[in-house]
PDB file of C-alpha atoms in Angstrom:
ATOM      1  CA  UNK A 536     -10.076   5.542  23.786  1.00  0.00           C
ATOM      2  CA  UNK A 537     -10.048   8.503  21.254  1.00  0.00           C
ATOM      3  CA  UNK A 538      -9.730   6.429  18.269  1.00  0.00           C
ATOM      4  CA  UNK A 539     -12.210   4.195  19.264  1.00  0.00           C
ATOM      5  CA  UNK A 540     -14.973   6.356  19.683  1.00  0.00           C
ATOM      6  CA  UNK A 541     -13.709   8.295  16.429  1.00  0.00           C
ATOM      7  CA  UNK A 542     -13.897   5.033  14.574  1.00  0.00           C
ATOM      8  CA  UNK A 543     -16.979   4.546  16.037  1.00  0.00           C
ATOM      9  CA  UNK A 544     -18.449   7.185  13.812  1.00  0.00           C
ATOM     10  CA  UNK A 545     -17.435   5.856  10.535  1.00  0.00           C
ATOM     11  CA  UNK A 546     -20.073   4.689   8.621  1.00  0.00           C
ATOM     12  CA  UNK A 547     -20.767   0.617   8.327  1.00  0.00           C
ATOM     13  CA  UNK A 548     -18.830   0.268   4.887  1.00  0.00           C
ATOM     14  CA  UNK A 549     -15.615   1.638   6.425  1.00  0.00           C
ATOM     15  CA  UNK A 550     -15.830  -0.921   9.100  1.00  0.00           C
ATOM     16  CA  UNK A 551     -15.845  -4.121   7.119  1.00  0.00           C
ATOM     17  CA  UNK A 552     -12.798  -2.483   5.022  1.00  0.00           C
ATOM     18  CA  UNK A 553     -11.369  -1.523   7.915  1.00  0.00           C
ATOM     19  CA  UNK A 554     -11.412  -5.872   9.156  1.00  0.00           C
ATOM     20  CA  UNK A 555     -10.684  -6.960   6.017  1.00  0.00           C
ATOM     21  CA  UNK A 556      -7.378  -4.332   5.604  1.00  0.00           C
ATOM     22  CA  UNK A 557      -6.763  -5.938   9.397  1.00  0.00           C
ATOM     23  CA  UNK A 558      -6.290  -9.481   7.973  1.00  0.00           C
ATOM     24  CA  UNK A 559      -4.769  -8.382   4.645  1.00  0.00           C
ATOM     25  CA  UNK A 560      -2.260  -6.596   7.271  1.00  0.00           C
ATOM     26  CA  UNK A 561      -1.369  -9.646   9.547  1.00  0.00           C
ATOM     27  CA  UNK A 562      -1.637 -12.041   6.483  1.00  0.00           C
ATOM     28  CA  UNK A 563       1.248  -9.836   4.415  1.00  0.00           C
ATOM     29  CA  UNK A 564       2.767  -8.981   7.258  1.00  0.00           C
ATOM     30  CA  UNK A 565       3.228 -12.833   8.207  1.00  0.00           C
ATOM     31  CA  UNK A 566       4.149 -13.800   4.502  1.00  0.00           C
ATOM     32  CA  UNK A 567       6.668 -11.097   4.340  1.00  0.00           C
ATOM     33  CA  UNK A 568       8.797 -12.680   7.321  1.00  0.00           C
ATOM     34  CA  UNK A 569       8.958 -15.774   5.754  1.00  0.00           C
ATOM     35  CA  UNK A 570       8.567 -15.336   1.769  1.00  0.00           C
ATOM     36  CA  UNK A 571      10.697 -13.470  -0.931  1.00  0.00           C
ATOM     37  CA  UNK A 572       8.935  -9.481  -2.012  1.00  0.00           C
ATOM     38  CA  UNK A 573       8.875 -11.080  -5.542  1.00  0.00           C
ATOM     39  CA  UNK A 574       6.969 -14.303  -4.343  1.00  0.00           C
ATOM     40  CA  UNK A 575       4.157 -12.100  -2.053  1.00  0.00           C
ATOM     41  CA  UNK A 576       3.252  -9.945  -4.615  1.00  0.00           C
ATOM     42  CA  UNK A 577       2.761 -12.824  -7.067  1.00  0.00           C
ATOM     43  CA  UNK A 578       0.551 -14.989  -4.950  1.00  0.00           C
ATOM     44  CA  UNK A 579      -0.948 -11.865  -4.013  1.00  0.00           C
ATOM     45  CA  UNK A 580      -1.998 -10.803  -7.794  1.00  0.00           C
ATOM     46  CA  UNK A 581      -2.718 -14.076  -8.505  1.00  0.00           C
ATOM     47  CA  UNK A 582      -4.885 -14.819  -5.566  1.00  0.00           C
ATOM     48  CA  UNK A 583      -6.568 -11.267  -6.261  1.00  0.00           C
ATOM     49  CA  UNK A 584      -6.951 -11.604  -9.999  1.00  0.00           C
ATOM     50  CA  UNK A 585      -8.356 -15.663  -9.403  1.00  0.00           C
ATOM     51  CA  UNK A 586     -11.423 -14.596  -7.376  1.00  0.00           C
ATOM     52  CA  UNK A 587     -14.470 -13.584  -8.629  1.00  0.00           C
ATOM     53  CA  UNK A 588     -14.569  -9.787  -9.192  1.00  0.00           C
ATOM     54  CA  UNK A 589     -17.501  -8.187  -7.396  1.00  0.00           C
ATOM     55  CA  UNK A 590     -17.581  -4.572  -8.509  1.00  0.00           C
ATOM     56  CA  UNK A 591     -15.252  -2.373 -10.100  1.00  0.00           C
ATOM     57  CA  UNK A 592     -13.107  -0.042  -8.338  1.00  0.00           C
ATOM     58  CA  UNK A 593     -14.179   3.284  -8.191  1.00  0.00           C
ATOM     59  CA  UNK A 594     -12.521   6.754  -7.594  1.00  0.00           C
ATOM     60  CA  UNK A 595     -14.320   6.724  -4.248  1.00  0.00           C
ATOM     61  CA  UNK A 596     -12.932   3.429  -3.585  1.00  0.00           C
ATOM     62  CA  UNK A 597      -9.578   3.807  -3.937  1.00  0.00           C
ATOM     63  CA  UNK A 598      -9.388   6.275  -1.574  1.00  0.00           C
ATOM     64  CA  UNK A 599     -11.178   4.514   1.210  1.00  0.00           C
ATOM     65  CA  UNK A 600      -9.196   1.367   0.254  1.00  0.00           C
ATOM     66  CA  UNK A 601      -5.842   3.621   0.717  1.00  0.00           C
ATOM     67  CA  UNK A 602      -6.980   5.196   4.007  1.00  0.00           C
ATOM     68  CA  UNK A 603      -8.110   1.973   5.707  1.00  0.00           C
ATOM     69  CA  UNK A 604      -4.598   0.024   4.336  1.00  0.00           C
ATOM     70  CA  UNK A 605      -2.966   3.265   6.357  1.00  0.00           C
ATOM     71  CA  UNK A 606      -4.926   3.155   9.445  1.00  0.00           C
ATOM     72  CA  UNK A 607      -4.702  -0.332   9.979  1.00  0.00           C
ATOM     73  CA  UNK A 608      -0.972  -0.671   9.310  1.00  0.00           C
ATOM     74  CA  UNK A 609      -0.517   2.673  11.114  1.00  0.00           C
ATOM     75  CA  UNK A 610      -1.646   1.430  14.207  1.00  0.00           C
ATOM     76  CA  UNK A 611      -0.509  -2.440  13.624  1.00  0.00           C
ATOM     77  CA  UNK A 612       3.028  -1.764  12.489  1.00  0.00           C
ATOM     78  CA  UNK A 613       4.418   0.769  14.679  1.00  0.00           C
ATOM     79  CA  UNK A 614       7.787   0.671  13.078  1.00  0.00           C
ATOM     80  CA  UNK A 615       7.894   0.326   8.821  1.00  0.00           C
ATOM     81  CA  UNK A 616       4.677  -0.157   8.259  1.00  0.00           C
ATOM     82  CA  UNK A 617       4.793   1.740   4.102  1.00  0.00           C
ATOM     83  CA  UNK A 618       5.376  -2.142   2.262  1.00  0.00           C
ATOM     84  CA  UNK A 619       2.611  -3.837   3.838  1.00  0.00           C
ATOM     85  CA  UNK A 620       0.255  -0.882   3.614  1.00  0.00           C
ATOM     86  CA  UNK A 621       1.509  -0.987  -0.205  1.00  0.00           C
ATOM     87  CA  UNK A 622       0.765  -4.552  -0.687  1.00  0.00           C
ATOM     88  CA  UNK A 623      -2.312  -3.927   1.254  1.00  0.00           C
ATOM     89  CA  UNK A 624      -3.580  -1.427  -1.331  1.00  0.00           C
ATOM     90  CA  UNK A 625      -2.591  -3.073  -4.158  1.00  0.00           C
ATOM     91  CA  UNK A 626      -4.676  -6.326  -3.506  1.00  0.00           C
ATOM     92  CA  UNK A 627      -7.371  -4.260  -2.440  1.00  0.00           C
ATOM     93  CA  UNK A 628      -7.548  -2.943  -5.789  1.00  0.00           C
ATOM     94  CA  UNK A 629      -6.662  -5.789  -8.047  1.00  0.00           C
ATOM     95  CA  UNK A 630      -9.433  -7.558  -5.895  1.00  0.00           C
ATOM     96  CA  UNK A 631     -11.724  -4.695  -7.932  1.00  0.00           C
ATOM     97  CA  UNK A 632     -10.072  -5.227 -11.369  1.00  0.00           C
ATOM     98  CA  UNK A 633      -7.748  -2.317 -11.075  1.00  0.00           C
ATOM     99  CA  UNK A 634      -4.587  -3.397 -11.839  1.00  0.00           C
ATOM    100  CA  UNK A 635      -3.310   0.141 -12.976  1.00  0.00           C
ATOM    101  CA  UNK A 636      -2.051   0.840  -9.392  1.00  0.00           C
ATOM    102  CA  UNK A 637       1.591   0.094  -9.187  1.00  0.00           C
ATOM    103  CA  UNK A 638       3.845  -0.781  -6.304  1.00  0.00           C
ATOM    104  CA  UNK A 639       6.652   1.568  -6.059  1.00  0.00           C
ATOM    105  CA  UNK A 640       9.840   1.021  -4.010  1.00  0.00           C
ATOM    106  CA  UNK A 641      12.373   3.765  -3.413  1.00  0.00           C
ATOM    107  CA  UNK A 642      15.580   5.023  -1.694  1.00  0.00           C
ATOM    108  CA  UNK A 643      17.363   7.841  -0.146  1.00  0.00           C
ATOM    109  CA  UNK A 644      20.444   8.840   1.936  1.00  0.00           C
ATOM    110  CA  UNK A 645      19.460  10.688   5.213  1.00  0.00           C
ATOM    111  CA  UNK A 646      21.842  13.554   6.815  1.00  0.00           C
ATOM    112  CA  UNK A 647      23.737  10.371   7.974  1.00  0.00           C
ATOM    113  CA  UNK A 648      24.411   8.763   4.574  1.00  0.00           C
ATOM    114  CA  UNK A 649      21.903   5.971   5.553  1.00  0.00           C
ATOM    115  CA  UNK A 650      20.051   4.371   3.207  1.00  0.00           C
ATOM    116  CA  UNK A 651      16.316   4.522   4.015  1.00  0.00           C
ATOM    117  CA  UNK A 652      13.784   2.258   1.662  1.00  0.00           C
ATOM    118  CA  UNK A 653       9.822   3.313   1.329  1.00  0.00           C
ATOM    119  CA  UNK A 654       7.316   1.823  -0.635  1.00  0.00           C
ATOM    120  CA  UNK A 655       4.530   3.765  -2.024  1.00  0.00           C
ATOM    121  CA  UNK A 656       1.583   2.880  -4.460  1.00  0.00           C
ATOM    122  CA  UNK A 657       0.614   5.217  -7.783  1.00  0.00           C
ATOM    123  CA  UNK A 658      -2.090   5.222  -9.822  1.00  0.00           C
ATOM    124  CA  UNK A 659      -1.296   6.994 -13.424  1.00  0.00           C
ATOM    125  CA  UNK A 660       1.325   9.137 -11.924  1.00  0.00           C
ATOM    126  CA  UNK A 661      -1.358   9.746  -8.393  1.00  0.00           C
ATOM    127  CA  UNK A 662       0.303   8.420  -5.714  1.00  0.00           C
ATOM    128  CA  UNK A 663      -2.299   6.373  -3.319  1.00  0.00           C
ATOM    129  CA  UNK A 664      -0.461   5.556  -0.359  1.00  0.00           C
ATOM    130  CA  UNK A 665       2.994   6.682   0.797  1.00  0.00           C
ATOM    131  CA  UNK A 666       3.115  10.017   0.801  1.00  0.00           C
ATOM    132  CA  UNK A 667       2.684  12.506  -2.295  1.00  0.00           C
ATOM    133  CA  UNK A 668       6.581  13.608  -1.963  1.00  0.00           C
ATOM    134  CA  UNK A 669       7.318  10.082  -2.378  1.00  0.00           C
ATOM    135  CA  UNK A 670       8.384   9.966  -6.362  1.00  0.00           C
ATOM    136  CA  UNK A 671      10.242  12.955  -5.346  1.00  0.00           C
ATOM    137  CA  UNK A 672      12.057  11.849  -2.421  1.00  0.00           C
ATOM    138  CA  UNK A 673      12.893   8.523  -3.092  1.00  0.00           C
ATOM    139  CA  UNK A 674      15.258   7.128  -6.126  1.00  0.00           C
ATOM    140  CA  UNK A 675      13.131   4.245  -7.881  1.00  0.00           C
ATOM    141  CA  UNK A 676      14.716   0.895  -7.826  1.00  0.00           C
ATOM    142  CA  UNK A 677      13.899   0.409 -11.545  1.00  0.00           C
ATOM    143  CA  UNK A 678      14.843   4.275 -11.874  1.00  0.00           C
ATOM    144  CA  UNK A 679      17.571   3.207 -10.206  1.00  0.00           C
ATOM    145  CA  UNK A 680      18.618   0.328 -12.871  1.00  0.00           C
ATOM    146  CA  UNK A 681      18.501   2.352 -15.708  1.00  0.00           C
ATOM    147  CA  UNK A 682      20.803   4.964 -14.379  1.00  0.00           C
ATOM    148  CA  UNK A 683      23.377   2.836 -13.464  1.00  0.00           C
ATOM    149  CA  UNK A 684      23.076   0.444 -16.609  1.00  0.00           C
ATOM    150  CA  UNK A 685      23.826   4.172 -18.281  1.00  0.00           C
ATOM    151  CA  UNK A 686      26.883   4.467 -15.785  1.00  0.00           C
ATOM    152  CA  UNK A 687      28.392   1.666 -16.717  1.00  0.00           C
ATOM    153  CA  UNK A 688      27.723   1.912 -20.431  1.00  0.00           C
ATOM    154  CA  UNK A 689      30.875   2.377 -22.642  1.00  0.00           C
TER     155      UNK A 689
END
């Protein structure tokens, strides 16, 4: 009931972001089960980039675009929610023209030695969604590449 009425104070903008983060969400979420990474986020930047563009995406924006992907998937997705709230932020902004946000996936080993993937979204070295520590944390998968195309190297 708390997050209700605390929702209920947000102002009218937040709430049609808010549905329309909901359906991205579902809609990803969906997609993901049954289509390829490499496949959603194509059809996703093409489907973005194909509309018409109806304003540009602003500083003030992008963060309201990043906190409703998070509260929506945060209370959708219980368990591994980072990806779609990712994908979620990305078409958000490409949707606005701003297609200098880039999707970001990572890994780590945890005390166990278990792998553990997140996905995170920066903006010119900002990260949007996914946690600041993220770069930090987290190897990048093209990072990733590189380093062990150097490995192997003769």
């Amino acid at each position: 009931m708390r997050t209700f009425r605390k929702l209920w104070q947000h102002p009218w903008q937040n709430w049609g972001l808010l549905l329309h983060a909901a359906a991205l969400t579902v809609g990803i979420r969906t997609g993901l089960a049954a289509a390829s990474l490499s496949h959603m986020t194509r059809g996703l930047r093409r489907v973005a980039t194909g509309l018409p563009q109806t304003r540009d995406a602003t500083p003030r924006y992008r963060r309201r675009a990043a906190w409703a992907a998070h509260a929506v998937g945060r209370r959708l997705l219980p368990e591994r929610p980072c990806l779609t709230q990712a994908l979620v932020l990305q078409y958000l902004l490409l949707r606005r023209g701003d297609d200098a946000a880039e999707l970001h996936i990572g890994v780590t080993k945890d005390e166990d030695d278990t792998l553990q993937a997140h996905a995170w979204v920066e903006r010119k070295g900002h990260v949007l969604i996914g946690g600041m520590d993220a770069p930090g944390t987290y190897e990048r998968f093209e990072d990733l590449g590189e380093k062990m195309e150097a490995a192997n190297a003769p």
